[in-house]
Structures are given as structure tokens and as C-alpha cells.
XYZ file of C-alpha atoms in Angstrom:
250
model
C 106.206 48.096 105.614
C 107.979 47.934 102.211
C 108.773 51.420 100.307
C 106.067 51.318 98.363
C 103.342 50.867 101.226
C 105.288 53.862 102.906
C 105.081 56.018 99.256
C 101.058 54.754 99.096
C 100.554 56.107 102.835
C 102.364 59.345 102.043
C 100.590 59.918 98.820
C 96.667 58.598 99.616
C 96.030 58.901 103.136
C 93.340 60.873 104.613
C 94.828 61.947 108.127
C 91.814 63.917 109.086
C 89.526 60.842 108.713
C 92.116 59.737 111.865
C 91.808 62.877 113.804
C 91.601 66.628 112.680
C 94.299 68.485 111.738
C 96.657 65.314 112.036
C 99.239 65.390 109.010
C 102.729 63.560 108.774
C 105.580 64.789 109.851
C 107.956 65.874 107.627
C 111.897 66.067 108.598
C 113.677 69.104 108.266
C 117.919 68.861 108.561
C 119.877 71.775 109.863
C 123.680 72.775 109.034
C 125.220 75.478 110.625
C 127.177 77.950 108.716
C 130.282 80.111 110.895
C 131.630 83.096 110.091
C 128.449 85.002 108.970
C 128.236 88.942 109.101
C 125.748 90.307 111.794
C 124.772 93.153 109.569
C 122.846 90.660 106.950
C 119.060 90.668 107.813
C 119.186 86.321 107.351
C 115.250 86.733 108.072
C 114.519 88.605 105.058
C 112.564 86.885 102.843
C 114.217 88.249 100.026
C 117.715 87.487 101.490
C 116.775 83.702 101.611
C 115.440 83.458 97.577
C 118.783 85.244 96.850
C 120.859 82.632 98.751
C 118.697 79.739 97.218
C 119.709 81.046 93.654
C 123.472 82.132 94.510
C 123.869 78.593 95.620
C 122.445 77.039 93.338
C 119.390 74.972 95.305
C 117.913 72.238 92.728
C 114.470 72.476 95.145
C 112.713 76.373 95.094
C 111.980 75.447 98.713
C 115.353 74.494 99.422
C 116.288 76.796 102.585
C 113.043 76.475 104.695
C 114.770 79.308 107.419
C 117.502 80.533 108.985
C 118.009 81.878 112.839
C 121.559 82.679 114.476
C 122.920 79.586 116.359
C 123.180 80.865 119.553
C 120.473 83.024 121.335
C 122.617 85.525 123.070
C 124.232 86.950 120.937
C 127.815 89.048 121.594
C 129.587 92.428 120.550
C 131.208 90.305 117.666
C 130.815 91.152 114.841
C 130.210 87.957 112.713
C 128.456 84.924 114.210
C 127.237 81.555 113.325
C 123.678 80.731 111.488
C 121.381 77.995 111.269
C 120.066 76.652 107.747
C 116.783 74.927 107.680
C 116.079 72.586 104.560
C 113.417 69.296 104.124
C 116.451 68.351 101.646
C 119.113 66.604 102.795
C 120.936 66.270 99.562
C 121.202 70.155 99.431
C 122.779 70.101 103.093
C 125.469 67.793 101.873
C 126.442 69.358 99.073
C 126.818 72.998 101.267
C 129.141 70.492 103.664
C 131.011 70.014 100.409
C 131.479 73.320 99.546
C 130.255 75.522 101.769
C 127.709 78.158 101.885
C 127.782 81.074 99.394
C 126.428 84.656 100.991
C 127.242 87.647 98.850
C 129.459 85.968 97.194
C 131.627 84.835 100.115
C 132.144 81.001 100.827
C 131.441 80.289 104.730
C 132.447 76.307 106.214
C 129.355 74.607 106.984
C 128.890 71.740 109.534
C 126.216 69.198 109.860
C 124.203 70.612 112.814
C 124.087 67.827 115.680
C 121.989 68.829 118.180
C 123.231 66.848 121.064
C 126.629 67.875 120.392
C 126.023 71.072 121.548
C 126.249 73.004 124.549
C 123.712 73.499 126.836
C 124.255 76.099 129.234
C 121.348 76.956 131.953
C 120.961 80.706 132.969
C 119.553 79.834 135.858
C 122.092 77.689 137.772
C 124.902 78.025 134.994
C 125.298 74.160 134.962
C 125.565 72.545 131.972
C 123.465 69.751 130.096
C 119.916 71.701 130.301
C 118.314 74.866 130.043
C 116.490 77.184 132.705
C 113.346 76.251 132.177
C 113.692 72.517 133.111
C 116.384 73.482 135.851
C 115.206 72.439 139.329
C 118.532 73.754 141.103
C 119.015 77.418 143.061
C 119.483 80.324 141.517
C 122.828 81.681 140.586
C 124.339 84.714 139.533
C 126.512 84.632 136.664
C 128.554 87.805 137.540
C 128.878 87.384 141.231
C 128.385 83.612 142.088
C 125.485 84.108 144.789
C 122.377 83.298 145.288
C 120.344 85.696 143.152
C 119.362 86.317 139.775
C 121.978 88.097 137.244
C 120.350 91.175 136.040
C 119.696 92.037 139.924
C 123.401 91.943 140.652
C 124.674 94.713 142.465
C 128.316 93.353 143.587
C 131.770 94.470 142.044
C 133.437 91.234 142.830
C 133.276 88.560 139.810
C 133.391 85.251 140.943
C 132.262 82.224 138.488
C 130.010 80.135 140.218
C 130.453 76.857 137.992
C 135.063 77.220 138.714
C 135.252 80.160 141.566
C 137.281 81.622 138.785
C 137.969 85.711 138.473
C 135.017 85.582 135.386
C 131.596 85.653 134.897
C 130.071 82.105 134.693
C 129.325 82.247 131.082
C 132.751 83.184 129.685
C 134.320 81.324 126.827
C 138.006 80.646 128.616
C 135.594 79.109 132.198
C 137.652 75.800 132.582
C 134.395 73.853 133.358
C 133.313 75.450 129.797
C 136.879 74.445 128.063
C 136.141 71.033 129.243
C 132.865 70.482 128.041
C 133.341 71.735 124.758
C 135.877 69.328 124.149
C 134.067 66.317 125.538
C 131.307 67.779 122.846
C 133.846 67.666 120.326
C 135.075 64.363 120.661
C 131.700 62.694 120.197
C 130.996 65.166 117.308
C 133.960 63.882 115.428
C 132.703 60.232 116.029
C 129.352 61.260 114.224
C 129.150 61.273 110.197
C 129.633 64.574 109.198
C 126.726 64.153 106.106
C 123.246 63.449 106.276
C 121.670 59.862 105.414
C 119.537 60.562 101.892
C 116.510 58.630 102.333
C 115.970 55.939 99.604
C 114.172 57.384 96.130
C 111.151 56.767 95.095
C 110.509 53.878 92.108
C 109.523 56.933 89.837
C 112.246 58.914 90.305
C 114.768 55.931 89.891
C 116.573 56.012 86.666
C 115.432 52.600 84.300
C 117.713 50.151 84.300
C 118.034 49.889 80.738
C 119.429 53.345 80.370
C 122.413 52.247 82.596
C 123.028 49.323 80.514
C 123.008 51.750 77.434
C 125.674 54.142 78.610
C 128.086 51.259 79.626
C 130.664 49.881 77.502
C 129.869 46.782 75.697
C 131.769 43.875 75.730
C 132.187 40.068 75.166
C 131.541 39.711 79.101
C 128.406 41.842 78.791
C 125.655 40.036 80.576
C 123.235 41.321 77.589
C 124.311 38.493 75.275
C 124.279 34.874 75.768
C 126.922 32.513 74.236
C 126.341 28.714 73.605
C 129.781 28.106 74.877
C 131.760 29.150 77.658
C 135.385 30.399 77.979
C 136.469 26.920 78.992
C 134.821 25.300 75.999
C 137.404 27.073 73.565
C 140.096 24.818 71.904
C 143.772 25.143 72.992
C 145.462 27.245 70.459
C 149.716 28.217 70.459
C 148.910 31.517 68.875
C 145.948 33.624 69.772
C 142.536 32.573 67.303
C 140.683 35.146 65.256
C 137.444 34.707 65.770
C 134.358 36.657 63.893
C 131.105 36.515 65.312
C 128.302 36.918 62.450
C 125.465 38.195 64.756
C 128.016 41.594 65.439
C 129.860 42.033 61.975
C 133.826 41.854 61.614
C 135.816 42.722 64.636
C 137.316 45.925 63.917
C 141.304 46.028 64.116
């Protein structure tokens, strides 16, 4: 299909006709944003129309949400967020700059989900989460083989290492490791989003290019009947005055 069967789809289908309640789906992008204060409420409606006007969103729908990148959260007190938006061109341009909250710039990152790291609570492996994990249970404080919140034992004992630690803490070896395997693909990944191609009507006209460029004798807008190679040999450079433009200016 060409673009403009797509933009005829998009626009003049009737889904429903197809099956109830069927409607396209629309892509969202994420960035992540690091650095963020825990004390801002980021699910406040109100916060979110203040950040779209502090930074300056083109779209009124520009951030669609926001949630806190990871689930579990610690006793830090800043962590990172994740910015929802149907507009990729917005997500660039906060890669660019960053991300403006209260008046503070935070660096932003292109959110790549499987660059990140997956850490079951379940076995402690990582790759997957607990709820598609089909190995024995394992605590995270202790290393045997029961669930973490039942713990009872003094002893800490990493299950994924055998190190002194619990399984999910940030200097784990195992954990070290991953993160940069993670990081090496990440940095092989473009760090922008792709802007899908523009619509025909939203395309600037062609002759409004040509108008703001500078004009010239090698502007493809006028024809000649002779070519460069047709002039005459001359020792000293010829004037020459075209009638159809008026005297050269000097």
C-alpha cells in the first residue's frame, strides 16, 4: 500500500463494520527521564498540563502519561520516570534538550524496552518476570527455597552469586554483568525515534521552497537557449545583459 491508501484507511474506514469495537492501533513512544524528585505527584493531572506548557509541547495531547520506571521503588530520594507521547517528534526534541520539571532540566533517554532489565522475583534470574517463570522458588534475602516476605533467617546469601547480599542488590556481580551486556546493545541502537513520513497536506508546496531560495543563473526555474559550452571564447571576462531580467546590477 502507497501513503495515500494508508492515509484513506486511517481517515474512512469503518472498523466496526469488521468486528465491534475493533479500531487501529495507534503507537505511543516512551523516553525515560532520570533524576526526578519522588515528592512530585507525576500522576496529577494538573502536573502533566503544566509540564506540557513548561516544555513547550506543539500537540495539547503531547504527554499521554507518566509512571516511575521501575516498580519497586527504593528509600532514594529521586528516581527515574516514564513519558508517554503518540508524538515522536516531541520525544526527540526532550532527547535534545531534556525534560523541563519545575524549572529543572532532567537527561532524557529514548526508552528501549528490550534493553532493560528484567529481573524475576520469583527465581531472581534474569531475562523474565515472575509470572511467566516456571523455575523454584527463591528467596532473595536468604537464598533457599521459599518465598521472600516469609523469610525468617539472619544469614544473607544471594542466590543468583552466593554473595554476602540480597539477590536484588545493585553491586550482585551477576547484576553488574547484565547491565553492561544491556548497555552495550543500547549504545548500538539510535538514540531518536524514526518520524513517520507526513501526510501530502501537511507537506509544505514546493513552490514556496523555490521562493525562499536564492536565485541564480543555474536556477532550474529558467530555461536558456544555449548552454555554458555554447559561449564564445573570450581573453577577458564578457558582460552580458539579459533583457528578460533588466541590467545586472554591479
Amino acid at each position: 500500500m502507497s501513503d495515500e491508501d494508508t492515509e484513506e484507511v486511517t481517515q474512512h474506514m469503518n472498523w466496526n463494520m469488521i468486528a465491534e469495537g475493533l479500531k487501529p492501533h495507534e503507537s505511543i513512544y516512551r523516553v525515560v527521564v532520570h533524576g526526578v524528585p519522588k515528592d512530585i505527584d507525576i500522576t496529577d493531572p494538573q502536573i502533566i498540563e503544566s509540564l506540557q506548557e513548561i516544555n513547550h509541547c506543539t500537540e495539547p495531547d503531547a504527554i499521554a502519561r507518566i509512571i516511575p520506571l521501575r516498580r519497586n521503588q527504593t528509600n532514594s530520594k529521586y528516581h527515574s520516570i516514564v513519558v508517554f507521547s503518540k508524538y515522536p517528534e516531541e520525544l526527540n526534541t526532550w532527547i535534545e534538550r531534556g525534560f523541563s520539571i519545575n524549572y529543572q532540566i532532567y537527561r532524557t533517554e529514548k526508552y528501549t524496552k528490550q534493553t532493560q532489565l528484567k529481573q524475576c522475583f520469583n527465581c531472581y534470574g534474569y531475562g523474565h518476570h515472575a509470572k511467566a517463570c516456571q523455575a523454584k522458588t527463591c528467596c532473595g534475602k536468604c537464598g533457599e527455597s521459599h518465598e521472600t516476605q516469609s523469610c525468617k533467617n539472619n544469614t544473607i546469601k544471594c542466590c543468583q552469586c552466593k554473595g554476602p547480599h540480597e539477590a536484588w542488590h545493585y553491586e550482585c556481580p551477576i547484576k553488574l554483568m547484565k547491565r553492561k551486556t544491556l548497555r552495550e546493545i543500547k549504545h548500538q541502537l539510535p538514540h531518536k525515534f524514526i518520524v513517520p513520513k507526513r501526510t501530502p497536506q501537511e507537506t509544505e508546496p514546493e513552490e514556496e521552497e523555490e521562493e525562499e531560495s536564492p536565485s541564480s543563473l543555474n536556477d532550474n526555474r529558467y530555461s536558456f537557449p544555449y548552454t555554458p559550452s555554447s559561449f564564445p571564447s573570450f581573453h577577458t571576462t564578457p558582460k552580458l545583459s539579459f533583457p528578460a531580467f533588466g541590467t545586472p546590477s554591479h
